[in-house]
Amino acid sequence: MLKKRIIVCLDVKDGRTTKGVKFQNNVDIGDPVEMAKKYYEQGVDELVFYDIMASARGRGPILDLISRVAEQVFIPFCVGGGIGSIEDIRSTILAGAEKISLNSQAVKNPDLIREGARVFGNQCIVLGMDAAKDSEMPSGYRVYINGGRVKTDLDALEWAKKAVSLGAGEIVLNSIDADGVRQGYELNVTRMIAENVSVPVIASGGGGTPQHLADVLTNGKADAALIASMVHSMGYTVDGIKRDLSNLGVPVRL
């Protein structure tokens, strides 16, 4: 049976790790390089590093910070935020990232997914998608960009399918409604997208207990669960969460 992955997300603003609720009221919680090293030592399967202000401020990725994180961790490392060209993808990978996440920039320029997959391979291109409930949309969920601040005309399910057809090798699906509230992942939208695309889906937004992860990895059909608050501020460790998941019958790498 394929092992489920546990991924820690570091949202970075002005070179520091930050955490908010539903993309609002972010507070500084530490140094991303030190935190990446700590979670690596705890046995996290992958790290995701999002520069949450890059697109809004119209600048590229912070390559110096990426390379300093990459020196500390020897696991897959995905970087998102401000990556708007093939050159940005190349420089981010050269700085030490294995994967790059395209979110706002992919909506603005879908060809970037196709070109990125052609040059670097599908496994390097991750679609980051921020979705929120919206009854006007066919699937019931609308896509937002620029850190959840700008709504688009895109339906979440249609956009997921299109991105995969263009070459995205993985989708990180973040529920804006559940983000940071620690009440559990949005199982409906996660399951819907996981059942309709041929690539791994990573659930993001809402993790507060190991049972929440177990729910989304089984009932939600997610291939991986992304966590932040649980390990940043709630006293959990990655290895502890994995032991709990194993006890709940979820196959993880211990």
CSV table of C-alpha atoms in Angstrom, one decimal:
chain,number,residue,atom,x,y,z
A,1,MET,CA,0.0,0.0,0.0
A,2,LEU,CA,1.3,3.4,-0.9
A,3,LYS,CA,2.5,5.4,2.1
A,4,LYS,CA,0.7,8.7,2.9
A,5,ARG,CA,3.0,11.7,3.2
A,6,ILE,CA,3.1,14.3,5.9
A,7,ILE,CA,4.2,17.7,4.7
A,8,VAL,CA,5.0,20.8,6.8
A,9,CYS,CA,4.3,24.2,5.3
A,10,LEU,CA,6.3,27.3,6.1
A,11,ASP,CA,4.5,30.5,5.0
A,12,VAL,CA,7.2,33.1,4.7
A,13,LYS,CA,6.8,36.9,4.8
A,14,ASP,CA,9.8,39.3,4.8
A,15,GLY,CA,12.2,36.4,5.4
A,16,ARG,CA,10.4,35.1,8.5
A,17,THR,CA,7.9,32.2,9.0
A,18,THR,CA,4.4,33.5,9.6
A,19,LYS,CA,1.0,32.0,10.4
A,20,GLY,CA,-2.5,33.4,10.0
A,21,VAL,CA,-6.2,32.3,10.0
A,22,LYS,CA,-8.1,32.2,6.7
A,23,PHE,CA,-5.1,34.1,5.2
A,24,GLN,CA,-5.5,37.1,7.7
A,25,ASN,CA,-3.7,38.5,10.7
A,26,ASN,CA,-0.4,36.8,10.2
A,27,VAL,CA,2.1,36.7,13.1
A,28,ASP,CA,5.8,36.1,13.1
A,29,ILE,CA,6.6,32.6,14.5
A,30,GLY,CA,10.3,32.1,13.8
A,31,ASP,CA,13.2,31.6,11.4
A,32,PRO,CA,12.3,29.4,8.4
A,33,VAL,CA,15.8,27.9,8.2
A,34,GLU,CA,15.9,26.7,11.8
A,35,MET,CA,12.3,25.5,11.6
A,36,ALA,CA,13.0,23.5,8.4
A,37,LYS,CA,15.9,21.8,10.0
A,38,LYS,CA,13.8,20.9,13.1
A,39,TYR,CA,11.0,19.4,11.1
A,40,TYR,CA,13.5,17.5,8.9
A,41,GLU,CA,15.0,16.0,12.0
A,42,GLN,CA,11.5,15.0,13.3
A,43,GLY,CA,11.0,12.9,10.1
A,44,VAL,CA,8.8,15.1,7.9
A,45,ASP,CA,8.4,13.6,4.4
A,46,GLU,CA,8.5,16.9,2.5
A,47,LEU,CA,8.6,20.7,3.1
A,48,VAL,CA,6.7,23.4,1.3
A,49,PHE,CA,7.9,26.9,1.5
A,50,TYR,CA,5.5,29.7,0.4
A,51,ASP,CA,6.5,33.3,0.0
A,52,ILE,CA,3.0,34.6,0.7
A,53,MET,CA,3.7,38.2,-0.4
A,54,ALA,CA,5.8,37.7,-3.5
A,55,SER,CA,3.0,37.7,-6.1
A,56,ALA,CA,1.1,40.6,-4.4
A,57,ARG,CA,4.3,42.6,-4.4
A,58,GLY,CA,5.3,41.6,-7.9
A,59,ARG,CA,8.7,40.2,-7.1
A,60,GLY,CA,10.4,36.8,-7.6
A,61,PRO,CA,11.4,34.1,-5.2
A,62,ILE,CA,14.0,34.8,-2.4
A,63,LEU,CA,16.8,32.6,-3.7
A,64,ASP,CA,19.2,33.2,-0.8
A,65,LEU,CA,16.6,31.9,1.7
A,66,ILE,CA,15.7,28.9,-0.5
A,67,SER,CA,19.4,27.9,-0.7
A,68,ARG,CA,19.9,28.2,3.0
A,69,VAL,CA,16.8,26.0,3.7
A,70,ALA,CA,18.0,23.5,1.0
A,71,GLU,CA,21.4,23.2,2.8
A,72,GLN,CA,19.6,21.9,6.0
A,73,VAL,CA,17.1,19.4,4.6
A,74,PHE,CA,17.6,16.3,2.5
A,75,ILE,CA,14.0,15.6,1.5
A,76,PRO,CA,11.8,16.9,-1.3
A,77,PHE,CA,11.4,20.6,-0.9
A,78,CYS,CA,8.8,22.6,-2.8
A,79,VAL,CA,8.8,26.4,-3.2
A,80,GLY,CA,6.0,28.7,-4.2
A,81,GLY,CA,5.4,32.5,-4.4
A,82,GLY,CA,6.4,34.9,-7.1
A,83,ILE,CA,7.5,32.3,-9.7
A,84,GLY,CA,6.3,33.8,-12.9
A,85,SER,CA,8.7,32.6,-15.7
A,86,ILE,CA,10.8,29.7,-16.8
A,87,GLU,CA,13.8,31.6,-15.6
A,88,ASP,CA,12.2,31.9,-12.1
A,89,ILE,CA,11.6,28.1,-12.1
A,90,ARG,CA,15.2,27.4,-13.2
A,91,SER,CA,16.7,29.7,-10.6
A,92,THR,CA,14.5,28.2,-7.8
A,93,ILE,CA,15.5,24.7,-8.7
A,94,LEU,CA,19.2,25.7,-8.9
A,95,ALA,CA,18.8,27.2,-5.5
A,96,GLY,CA,17.9,23.8,-4.1
A,97,ALA,CA,14.2,23.2,-4.6
A,98,GLU,CA,13.0,19.9,-6.1
A,99,LYS,CA,9.5,21.2,-7.0
A,100,ILE,CA,8.0,24.6,-7.6
A,101,SER,CA,4.4,25.5,-6.8
A,102,LEU,CA,2.5,27.7,-9.2
A,103,ASN,CA,-0.7,29.4,-7.9
A,104,SER,CA,-1.6,33.0,-8.9
A,105,GLN,CA,0.9,33.0,-11.7
A,106,ALA,CA,-0.6,29.8,-13.2
A,107,VAL,CA,-4.0,31.4,-13.3
A,108,LYS,CA,-2.6,34.5,-15.0
A,109,ASN,CA,-0.5,32.5,-17.4
A,110,PRO,CA,-1.6,28.8,-17.7
A,111,ASP,CA,1.1,28.2,-20.4
A,112,LEU,CA,3.7,28.5,-17.6
A,113,ILE,CA,2.5,25.0,-16.4
A,114,ARG,CA,2.9,23.5,-19.8
A,115,GLU,CA,6.3,25.1,-20.5
A,116,GLY,CA,7.5,24.3,-17.0
A,117,ALA,CA,6.5,20.6,-17.3
A,118,ARG,CA,8.1,20.4,-20.8
A,119,VAL,CA,11.4,21.8,-19.6
A,120,PHE,CA,11.7,20.4,-16.1
A,121,GLY,CA,9.3,17.4,-16.0
A,122,ASN,CA,5.8,17.1,-14.6
A,123,GLN,CA,7.2,16.0,-11.2
A,124,CYS,CA,8.7,19.5,-10.7
A,125,ILE,CA,5.4,21.4,-11.3
A,126,VAL,CA,2.9,21.6,-8.5
A,127,LEU,CA,-0.4,23.5,-8.9
A,128,GLY,CA,-1.1,25.4,-5.7
A,129,MET,CA,-4.9,26.1,-5.5
A,130,ASP,CA,-6.7,28.2,-3.0
A,131,ALA,CA,-10.5,27.4,-3.1
A,132,ALA,CA,-13.5,28.6,-1.1
A,133,LYS,CA,-17.1,27.5,-1.1
A,134,ASP,CA,-19.3,29.4,-3.7
A,135,SER,CA,-22.7,28.1,-4.7
A,136,GLU,CA,-22.4,30.0,-8.0
A,137,MET,CA,-19.7,27.6,-9.2
A,138,PRO,CA,-20.6,24.2,-10.8
A,139,SER,CA,-18.5,22.3,-8.3
A,140,GLY,CA,-19.5,24.5,-5.4
A,141,TYR,CA,-16.0,25.9,-5.0
A,142,ARG,CA,-14.3,29.0,-6.5
A,143,VAL,CA,-10.5,29.6,-7.0
A,144,TYR,CA,-8.9,32.6,-5.4
A,145,ILE,CA,-5.4,34.1,-6.1
A,146,ASN,CA,-3.0,36.6,-4.5
A,147,GLY,CA,-3.0,34.9,-1.2
A,148,GLY,CA,-6.8,34.4,-1.2
A,149,ARG,CA,-7.4,38.1,-1.7
A,150,VAL,CA,-8.6,38.1,-5.3
A,151,LYS,CA,-11.5,36.0,-6.6
A,152,THR,CA,-11.4,34.5,-10.0
A,153,ASP,CA,-14.0,33.2,-12.4
A,154,LEU,CA,-12.5,29.7,-12.2
A,155,ASP,CA,-14.3,26.7,-10.9
A,156,ALA,CA,-12.0,24.7,-8.6
A,157,LEU,CA,-12.7,21.3,-10.2
A,158,GLU,CA,-12.4,22.5,-13.8
A,159,TRP,CA,-9.2,24.4,-13.0
A,160,ALA,CA,-7.7,21.3,-11.3
A,161,LYS,CA,-8.5,19.2,-14.4
A,162,LYS,CA,-7.1,21.8,-16.8
A,163,ALA,CA,-3.9,22.2,-14.8
A,164,VAL,CA,-3.3,18.5,-14.9
A,165,SER,CA,-3.9,18.4,-18.6
A,166,LEU,CA,-1.3,21.1,-19.0
A,167,GLY,CA,1.3,19.1,-17.1
A,168,ALA,CA,0.9,19.7,-13.4
A,169,GLY,CA,2.2,16.6,-11.6
A,170,GLU,CA,0.6,17.3,-8.2
A,171,ILE,CA,-2.0,19.6,-6.7
A,172,VAL,CA,-1.8,21.3,-3.3
A,173,LEU,CA,-5.5,22.1,-2.5
A,174,ASN,CA,-5.9,24.7,0.2
A,175,SER,CA,-9.3,25.3,1.6
A,176,ILE,CA,-9.6,29.0,2.5
A,177,ASP,CA,-12.7,28.3,4.7
A,178,ALA,CA,-10.7,25.8,6.8
A,179,ASP,CA,-7.3,27.5,6.8
A,180,GLY,CA,-5.8,28.0,10.2
A,181,VAL,CA,-9.1,27.2,12.1
A,182,ARG,CA,-7.9,23.7,13.1
A,183,GLN,CA,-11.3,22.1,12.9
A,184,GLY,CA,-10.4,19.6,10.2
A,185,TYR,CA,-9.8,19.6,6.5
A,186,GLU,CA,-12.5,20.3,3.9
A,187,LEU,CA,-13.2,16.7,2.9
A,188,ASN,CA,-15.8,17.3,0.2
A,189,VAL,CA,-13.6,19.4,-2.1
A,190,THR,CA,-10.5,17.3,-1.4
A,191,ARG,CA,-12.3,14.1,-2.3
A,192,MET,CA,-14.0,15.6,-5.4
A,193,ILE,CA,-10.7,16.7,-6.9
A,194,ALA,CA,-8.8,13.6,-5.8
A,195,GLU,CA,-11.4,11.4,-7.6
A,196,ASN,CA,-11.3,13.5,-10.8
A,197,VAL,CA,-7.6,13.9,-11.5
A,198,SER,CA,-4.8,11.4,-12.2
A,199,VAL,CA,-2.1,13.1,-10.0
A,200,PRO,CA,-1.5,13.2,-6.2
A,201,VAL,CA,-3.6,15.6,-4.3
A,202,ILE,CA,-2.2,17.2,-1.1
A,203,ALA,CA,-4.9,18.5,1.4
A,204,SER,CA,-4.1,21.8,3.0
A,205,GLY,CA,-6.0,24.0,5.5
A,206,GLY,CA,-7.6,22.9,8.8
A,207,GLY,CA,-5.4,20.3,10.4
A,208,GLY,CA,-5.7,20.4,14.2
A,209,THR,CA,-5.5,16.8,15.4
A,210,PRO,CA,-4.0,13.5,14.0
A,211,GLN,CA,-7.6,12.3,13.5
A,212,HIS,CA,-8.2,15.2,11.1
A,213,LEU,CA,-5.2,14.0,9.1
A,214,ALA,CA,-6.5,10.4,9.2
A,215,ASP,CA,-9.9,11.6,7.9
A,216,VAL,CA,-8.6,13.5,4.9
A,217,LEU,CA,-6.0,10.8,4.0
A,218,THR,CA,-8.8,8.1,4.0
A,219,ASN,CA,-12.3,9.6,3.6
A,220,GLY,CA,-10.9,12.6,1.7
A,221,LYS,CA,-8.8,10.5,-0.6
A,222,ALA,CA,-5.8,12.8,-0.2
A,223,ASP,CA,-2.3,11.4,-1.0
A,224,ALA,CA,-0.7,13.7,1.6
A,225,ALA,CA,-1.7,16.1,4.3
A,226,LEU,CA,-0.1,19.5,4.8
A,227,ILE,CA,0.2,20.8,8.3
A,228,ALA,CA,1.4,24.1,9.9
A,229,SER,CA,-0.2,25.2,13.1
A,230,MET,CA,-0.1,21.7,14.6
A,231,VAL,CA,3.7,21.6,14.7
A,232,HIS,CA,4.3,25.4,14.8
A,233,SER,CA,2.3,26.2,17.9
A,234,MET,CA,0.1,23.3,19.1
A,235,GLY,CA,2.8,21.1,20.7
A,236,TYR,CA,2.7,18.3,18.1
A,237,THR,CA,5.8,16.8,16.6
A,238,VAL,CA,6.0,15.2,13.1
A,239,ASP,CA,7.1,11.8,14.5
A,240,GLY,CA,4.4,11.9,17.1
A,241,ILE,CA,1.7,12.6,14.5
A,242,LYS,CA,3.0,9.8,12.3
A,243,ARG,CA,2.9,7.3,15.3
A,244,ASP,CA,-0.7,8.4,15.9
A,245,LEU,CA,-1.6,7.9,12.3
A,246,SER,CA,0.0,4.5,12.2
A,247,ASN,CA,-2.1,3.5,15.2
A,248,LEU,CA,-5.2,4.7,13.4
A,249,GLY,CA,-4.3,2.4,10.5
A,250,VAL,CA,-3.0,5.0,8.1
A,251,PRO,CA,0.2,3.8,6.3
A,252,VAL,CA,3.0,6.4,6.9
A,253,ARG,CA,6.8,6.3,6.8
A,254,LEU,CA,7.9,5.9,10.4
